Amino acid sequence: MTVEMWLLAVSAPLLPAIVAVSSRYGDKVSTLCHRAVAWLLRLVRGGVCARRTHAFVFSSCTHGNVHSVLETFDLYADAHASAAIGPETGEVLDDVVKRVRPSRVLELGTHCGYSSVRVLRLLPPAGRLVTVELDPLTADLGEEIILVAGFKHAQFQVLTSSSGEVIPTLHSVLEPAQKSSDGFSLVLMDHDAQQYLPDLLALEEEELLCSSGCSVLLINRRQRAEDLREILDHVRVRSDCFCVKMERPCIVEIFYQKNMEGI
């Protein structure tokens, strides 16, 4: 049974109630239902994709060899749908990591662990990655791939939660010395584009963006400008502390610095 057929089977008994509520409340309910179904579809498809990708990478790569793990991901993606961002976007990510040289990185959207591995291999010995994944199974599979690539738990932490729930708790993940000063100097957003702006605002409010400079990378999987319009409009209005540093169809870098105009 395909994912779409499964969703139809599950949602069919609810159709009369949905129709009744929609006829009474109109477009607002219709939009809400559409978003809920789209979210569920992304979640289920993501889990299926993660399982298949994990099985191939785990069985085909050389364990403990980070380059073999990434090459196996790319080999799988050549012939199958994959949640991995791929080598082209991955190289852009590499360039940003090398330029920023972060010691603390936050990733929202672990998926199959591909981006996590790319980032971890470029961090300094004391560097650390915190990666967040909503789906528990996908989080477990991604964590196993990171371990297969040769990284230790001291170098990363996988948190299973929604981004909105986890952001207020991230101070406890950082070392005490980091708690009252700098936060993350690199943030990678690759989860739900509708959450990019709320999560950016929450990170700023919680003072989790490094005040001396933080690059925030926005993955645009569908390569549709409208998917990032809301957050980019906000960034351009907030020129006192935000700017768009790099903009490509698949990935956008925005830069945050507290009191940017005064520097």
GROMACS .gro file of C-alpha atoms in nm:
model
  263
    1MET     CA    1   0.000   0.000   0.000
    2THR     CA    2   0.137   0.339  -0.096
    3VAL     CA    3   0.160   0.627   0.150
    4GLU     CA    4  -0.122   0.811  -0.028
    5MET     CA    5  -0.350   0.503  -0.012
    6TRP     CA    6  -0.275   0.459   0.359
    7LEU     CA    7  -0.362   0.821   0.430
    8LEU     CA    8  -0.686   0.786   0.234
    9ALA     CA    9  -0.783   0.476   0.432
   10VAL     CA   10  -0.713   0.648   0.763
   11SER     CA   11  -0.887   0.976   0.676
   12ALA     CA   12  -1.196   0.833   0.499
   13PRO     CA   13  -1.403   0.784   0.820
   14LEU     CA   14  -1.339   1.149   0.910
   15LEU     CA   15  -1.460   1.294   0.580
   16PRO     CA   16  -1.826   1.356   0.683
   17ALA     CA   17  -1.714   1.553   0.990
   18ILE     CA   18  -1.459   1.748   0.788
   19VAL     CA   19  -1.719   1.838   0.524
   20ALA     CA   20  -1.968   1.949   0.790
   21VAL     CA   21  -1.717   2.168   0.971
   22SER     CA   22  -1.584   2.311   0.645
   23SER     CA   23  -1.932   2.409   0.527
   24ARG     CA   24  -1.988   2.599   0.849
   25TYR     CA   25  -1.652   2.768   0.896
   26GLY     CA   26  -1.539   2.791   0.536
   27ASP     CA   27  -1.190   2.863   0.408
   28LYS     CA   28  -1.010   2.876   0.743
   29VAL     CA   29  -1.092   2.515   0.827
   30SER     CA   30  -1.020   2.406   0.471
   31THR     CA   31  -0.674   2.566   0.488
   32LEU     CA   32  -0.608   2.411   0.828
   33CYS     CA   33  -0.708   2.064   0.706
   34HIS     CA   34  -0.490   2.103   0.399
   35ARG     CA   35  -0.190   2.195   0.613
   36ALA     CA   36  -0.254   1.906   0.852
   37VAL     CA   37  -0.273   1.650   0.570
   38ALA     CA   38   0.038   1.797   0.404
   39TRP     CA   39   0.227   1.778   0.736
   40LEU     CA   40   0.120   1.415   0.792
   41LEU     CA   41   0.215   1.322   0.438
   42ARG     CA   42   0.561   1.476   0.479
   43LEU     CA   43   0.608   1.291   0.808
   44VAL     CA   44   0.506   0.949   0.672
   45ARG     CA   45   0.700   0.989   0.348
   46GLY     CA   46   1.002   1.105   0.547
   47GLY     CA   47   0.991   0.795   0.765
   48VAL     CA   48   0.967   0.562   0.466
   49CYS     CA   49   1.249   0.745   0.285
   50ALA     CA   50   1.468   0.740   0.597
   51ARG     CA   51   1.425   0.365   0.646
   52ARG     CA   52   1.515   0.282   0.288
   53THR     CA   53   1.809   0.522   0.278
   54HIS     CA   54   1.937   0.397   0.613
   55ALA     CA   55   1.918   0.032   0.505
   56PHE     CA   56   2.120   0.099   0.190
   57VAL     CA   57   2.384   0.321   0.353
   58PHE     CA   58   2.423   0.096   0.658
   59SER     CA   59   2.476  -0.218   0.450
   60SER     CA   60   2.683  -0.066   0.169
   61CYS     CA   61   2.923   0.183   0.326
   62THR     CA   62   3.251   0.122   0.504
   63HIS     CA   63   3.173   0.170   0.871
   64GLY     CA   64   3.392   0.429   1.042
   65ASN     CA   65   3.478   0.597   0.711
   66VAL     CA   66   3.296   0.930   0.681
   67HIS     CA   67   3.382   0.972   0.311
   68SER     CA   68   3.241   0.627   0.233
   69VAL     CA   69   2.919   0.712   0.417
   70LEU     CA   70   2.867   1.032   0.216
   71GLU     CA   71   2.956   0.862  -0.113
   72THR     CA   72   2.706   0.584  -0.038
   73PHE     CA   73   2.435   0.842   0.034
   74ASP     CA   74   2.505   1.005  -0.302
   75LEU     CA   75   2.507   0.669  -0.479
   76TYR     CA   76   2.165   0.587  -0.334
   77ALA     CA   77   2.025   0.930  -0.426
   78ASP     CA   78   2.131   0.880  -0.790
   79ALA     CA   79   1.861   0.617  -0.832
   80HIS     CA   80   1.611   0.672  -0.549
   81ALA     CA   81   1.420   0.946  -0.371
   82SER     CA   82   1.623   1.059  -0.075
   83ALA     CA   83   1.593   1.315   0.206
   84ALA     CA   84   1.965   1.390   0.175
   85ILE     CA   85   2.036   1.739   0.042
   86GLY     CA   86   2.286   1.590  -0.205
   87PRO     CA   87   2.642   1.681  -0.303
   88GLU     CA   88   2.563   2.009  -0.480
   89THR     CA   89   2.385   2.169  -0.186
   90GLY     CA   90   2.623   1.982   0.042
   91GLU     CA   91   2.922   2.158  -0.108
   92VAL     CA   92   2.759   2.496  -0.040
   93LEU     CA   93   2.702   2.382   0.318
   94ASP     CA   94   3.069   2.278   0.341
   95ASP     CA   95   3.184   2.621   0.221
   96VAL     CA   96   2.976   2.797   0.486
   97VAL     CA   97   3.099   2.569   0.765
   98LYS     CA   98   3.462   2.627   0.660
   99ARG     CA   99   3.408   3.003   0.648
  100VAL     CA  100   3.215   3.036   0.974
  101ARG     CA  101   3.426   2.781   1.163
  102PRO     CA  102   3.154   2.723   1.423
  103SER     CA  103   3.209   2.551   1.755
  104ARG     CA  104   2.836   2.498   1.817
  105VAL     CA  105   2.590   2.407   1.541
  106LEU     CA  106   2.214   2.362   1.560
  107GLU     CA  107   2.039   2.155   1.294
  108LEU     CA  108   1.659   2.153   1.272
  109GLY     CA  109   1.567   1.846   1.070
  110THR     CA  110   1.801   1.547   1.107
  111HIS     CA  111   1.636   1.339   0.837
  112CYS     CA  112   1.867   1.051   0.747
  113GLY     CA  113   2.180   1.208   0.899
  114TYR     CA  114   2.347   1.318   0.575
  115SER     CA  115   2.382   1.687   0.660
  116SER     CA  116   2.480   1.601   1.017
  117VAL     CA  117   2.771   1.394   0.891
  118ARG     CA  118   2.879   1.665   0.647
  119VAL     CA  119   2.884   1.925   0.924
  120LEU     CA  120   3.049   1.708   1.190
  121ARG     CA  121   3.344   1.616   0.972
  122LEU     CA  122   3.435   1.987   0.943
  123LEU     CA  123   3.397   2.089   1.307
  124PRO     CA  124   3.700   2.145   1.533
  125PRO     CA  125   3.786   1.873   1.789
  126ALA     CA  126   3.587   2.050   2.061
  127GLY     CA  127   3.298   2.132   1.827
  128ARG     CA  128   2.948   1.999   1.886
  129LEU     CA  129   2.633   1.949   1.682
  130VAL     CA  130   2.281   1.950   1.824
  131THR     CA  131   2.035   1.808   1.575
  132VAL     CA  132   1.656   1.799   1.616
  133GLU     CA  133   1.414   1.558   1.450
  134LEU     CA  134   1.038   1.537   1.500
  135ASP     CA  135   0.990   1.171   1.405
  136PRO     CA  136   1.136   0.926   1.663
  137LEU     CA  137   1.214   0.651   1.411
  138THR     CA  138   1.386   0.892   1.173
  139ALA     CA  139   1.583   1.036   1.467
  140ASP     CA  140   1.704   0.689   1.567
  141LEU     CA  141   1.805   0.599   1.212
  142GLY     CA  142   1.984   0.931   1.163
  143GLU     CA  143   2.172   0.888   1.490
  144GLU     CA  144   2.285   0.540   1.392
  145ILE     CA  145   2.422   0.669   1.061
  146ILE     CA  146   2.615   0.943   1.242
  147LEU     CA  147   2.769   0.676   1.465
  148VAL     CA  148   2.841   0.456   1.162
  149ALA     CA  149   3.034   0.749   1.012
  150GLY     CA  150   3.268   0.732   1.311
  151PHE     CA  151   3.147   1.014   1.535
  152LYS     CA  152   3.097   0.982   1.911
  153HIS     CA  153   2.813   1.098   2.130
  154ALA     CA  154   3.044   1.355   2.286
  155GLN     CA  155   3.046   1.531   1.948
  156PHE     CA  156   2.671   1.544   1.884
  157GLN     CA  157   2.328   1.507   2.036
  158VAL     CA  158   2.005   1.405   1.866
  159LEU     CA  159   1.688   1.549   2.020
  160THR     CA  160   1.348   1.404   1.930
  161SER     CA  161   1.098   1.689   1.942
  162SER     CA  162   0.929   1.957   1.739
  163SER     CA  163   1.144   2.263   1.684
  164GLY     CA  164   0.896   2.487   1.864
  165GLU     CA  165   0.907   2.273   2.178
  166VAL     CA  166   1.281   2.216   2.187
  167ILE     CA  167   1.413   2.569   2.127
  168PRO     CA  168   1.324   2.703   2.476
  169THR     CA  169   1.514   2.409   2.630
  170LEU     CA  170   1.837   2.441   2.433
  171HIS     CA  171   2.021   2.645   2.697
  172SER     CA  172   2.037   2.328   2.906
  173VAL     CA  173   2.210   2.148   2.617
  174LEU     CA  174   2.488   2.405   2.592
  175GLU     CA  175   2.773   2.397   2.842
  176PRO     CA  176   2.737   2.631   3.144
  177ALA     CA  177   3.011   2.855   3.004
  178GLN     CA  178   2.806   2.901   2.689
  179LYS     CA  179   2.479   2.958   2.872
  180SER     CA  180   2.532   3.322   2.958
  181SER     CA  181   2.733   3.424   2.654
  182ASP     CA  182   2.739   3.297   2.299
  183GLY     CA  183   2.495   3.047   2.159
  184PHE     CA  184   2.508   2.879   1.817
  185SER     CA  185   2.724   3.036   1.549
  186LEU     CA  186   2.564   2.822   1.276
  187VAL     CA  187   2.201   2.711   1.243
  188LEU     CA  188   2.080   2.481   0.966
  189MET     CA  189   1.704   2.481   0.906
  190ASP     CA  190   1.586   2.185   0.702
  191HIS     CA  191   1.254   2.088   0.857
  192ASP     CA  192   0.924   2.264   0.776
  193ALA     CA  193   0.961   2.589   0.582
  194GLN     CA  194   0.648   2.724   0.751
  195GLN     CA  195   0.838   2.699   1.080
  196TYR     CA  196   1.149   2.884   0.963
  197LEU     CA  197   1.035   3.231   1.069
  198PRO     CA  198   0.874   3.130   1.402
  199ASP     CA  199   1.185   2.932   1.491
  200LEU     CA  200   1.419   3.214   1.394
  201LEU     CA  201   1.222   3.451   1.615
  202ALA     CA  202   1.226   3.200   1.901
  203LEU     CA  203   1.604   3.149   1.869
  204GLU     CA  204   1.654   3.525   1.880
  205GLU     CA  205   1.421   3.569   2.176
  206GLU     CA  206   1.598   3.292   2.369
  207GLU     CA  207   1.936   3.452   2.283
  208LEU     CA  208   2.055   3.129   2.122
  209LEU     CA  209   2.202   3.303   1.818
  210CYS     CA  210   2.564   3.403   1.874
  211SER     CA  211   2.551   3.780   1.932
  212SER     CA  212   2.883   3.838   1.756
  213GLY     CA  213   2.761   3.663   1.443
  214CYS     CA  214   2.549   3.365   1.343
  215SER     CA  215   2.486   3.224   0.997
  216VAL     CA  216   2.142   3.068   0.947
  217LEU     CA  217   2.109   2.838   0.648
  218LEU     CA  218   1.763   2.781   0.502
  219ILE     CA  219   1.723   2.471   0.287
  220ASN     CA  220   1.464   2.528   0.014
  221ARG     CA  221   1.388   2.172  -0.095
  222ARG     CA  222   1.115   2.260  -0.344
  223GLN     CA  223   1.322   2.553  -0.477
  224ARG     CA  224   1.014   2.775  -0.472
  225ALA     CA  225   1.075   3.139  -0.384
  226GLU     CA  226   0.738   3.168  -0.211
  227ASP     CA  227   0.839   2.904   0.046
  228LEU     CA  228   1.098   3.144   0.191
  229ARG     CA  229   0.922   3.474   0.118
  230GLU     CA  230   0.790   3.525   0.473
  231ILE     CA  231   1.123   3.481   0.649
  232LEU     CA  232   1.321   3.676   0.389
  233ASP     CA  233   1.075   3.967   0.406
  234HIS     CA  234   1.125   3.973   0.780
  235VAL     CA  235   1.504   3.961   0.747
  236ARG     CA  236   1.509   4.254   0.504
  237VAL     CA  237   1.292   4.464   0.735
  238ARG     CA  238   1.517   4.384   1.032
  239SER     CA  239   1.834   4.532   0.881
  240ASP     CA  240   1.952   4.633   1.229
  241CYS     CA  241   2.057   4.274   1.297
  242PHE     CA  242   1.984   4.060   0.988
  243CYS     CA  243   2.096   4.050   0.628
  244VAL     CA  244   2.079   3.804   0.338
  245LYS     CA  245   2.434   3.692   0.275
  246MET     CA  246   2.388   3.432   0.003
  247GLU     CA  247   2.083   3.333  -0.199
  248ARG     CA  248   2.057   3.031  -0.428
  249PRO     CA  249   1.754   2.830  -0.542
  250CYS     CA  250   1.825   2.542  -0.303
  251ILE     CA  251   1.984   2.719  -0.007
  252VAL     CA  252   1.985   3.069   0.143
  253GLU     CA  253   2.221   3.208   0.406
  254ILE     CA  254   2.106   3.485   0.636
  255PHE     CA  255   2.341   3.647   0.883
  256TYR     CA  256   2.254   3.764   1.233
  257GLN     CA  257   2.458   4.005   1.442
  258LYS     CA  258   2.324   4.193   1.740
  259ASN     CA  259   2.324   4.570   1.687
  260MET     CA  260   2.465   4.534   1.336
  261GLU     CA  261   2.404   4.901   1.248
  262GLY     CA  262   2.614   5.019   1.538
  263ILE     CA  263   2.923   4.832   1.421
   0.00000   0.00000   0.00000
